[in-house]
Amino acid sequence: MPTIIRTPTRLRAAGEVEKSIFEYLGRMGGEDGMSVARMESPAGWSEPGQRPAFREVTLVVSGALRAETERGVEVLRAGEAIIAEPGDWVRYSTPDEPAEYLAVCTPAFTPERVNRDPDHVETSTATRPV
C-alpha cells in the first residue's frame, strides 16, 4: 500500500544562519536506505564543507544555490541539479539570495555519514525535529 506523507519532519541544519529542512523520508522516520528532504535556505546561509559517504542529488526549485567543489564554484538556479558521489568534497551556501531545493541521499543522510570538514565542530540539530 502506498504511503502518503502530509507533514514532513522539520529539522534545523548546520550553518551560520538558520536553514530549515523538511524531511519526507530518512533517518527521522527510520529509513536508512534513502533520504528525501526539501530545504528552505535564507540569503546569507552557509555550511561547512563535507565529504559525504552517500550519493547526493540536489535539485534547485527556486533561487540560487552556490556549490563549491574541488573543481571550482557553480551557482545553480531553478531547474538545475548537482550530483555529488560518495567521497566528493562539496560546500553549499546561499550567500546572495534565498533558495529552495530538494536533496535525495542514498544511503540516507546522517551526521555520521556527512563527514564535515575536520575544523568544524558539529553543533547542528539536524538529528532532532524542531
mmCIF file of N, CA, C and O in Angstrom, residues 42 58 72 105:
data_model
loop_
_atom_site.group_PDB
_atom_site.id
_atom_site.type_symbol
_atom_site.label_atom_id
_atom_site.label_comp_id
_atom_site.label_asym_id
_atom_site.label_seq_id
_atom_site.Cartn_x
_atom_site.Cartn_y
_atom_site.Cartn_z
ATOM 1 N N PRO A 42 17.832 30.652 3.630
ATOM 2 C CA PRO A 42 17.785 32.108 3.501
ATOM 3 C C PRO A 42 19.082 32.661 2.900
ATOM 4 O O PRO A 42 20.127 32.007 2.930
ATOM 5 N N THR A 58 21.027 17.018 -5.671
ATOM 6 C CA THR A 58 20.442 18.260 -5.182
ATOM 7 C C THR A 58 19.830 19.007 -6.362
ATOM 8 O O THR A 58 20.536 19.326 -7.321
ATOM 9 N N GLY A 72 35.912 23.827 -8.533
ATOM 10 C CA GLY A 72 35.532 25.230 -8.649
ATOM 11 C C GLY A 72 34.198 25.520 -7.996
ATOM 12 O O GLY A 72 33.720 24.754 -7.161
ATOM 13 N N CYS A 105 19.439 11.566 -0.850
ATOM 14 C CA CYS A 105 20.696 10.921 -0.466
ATOM 15 C C CYS A 105 20.507 9.418 -0.383
ATOM 16 O O CYS A 105 19.524 8.940 0.185
#
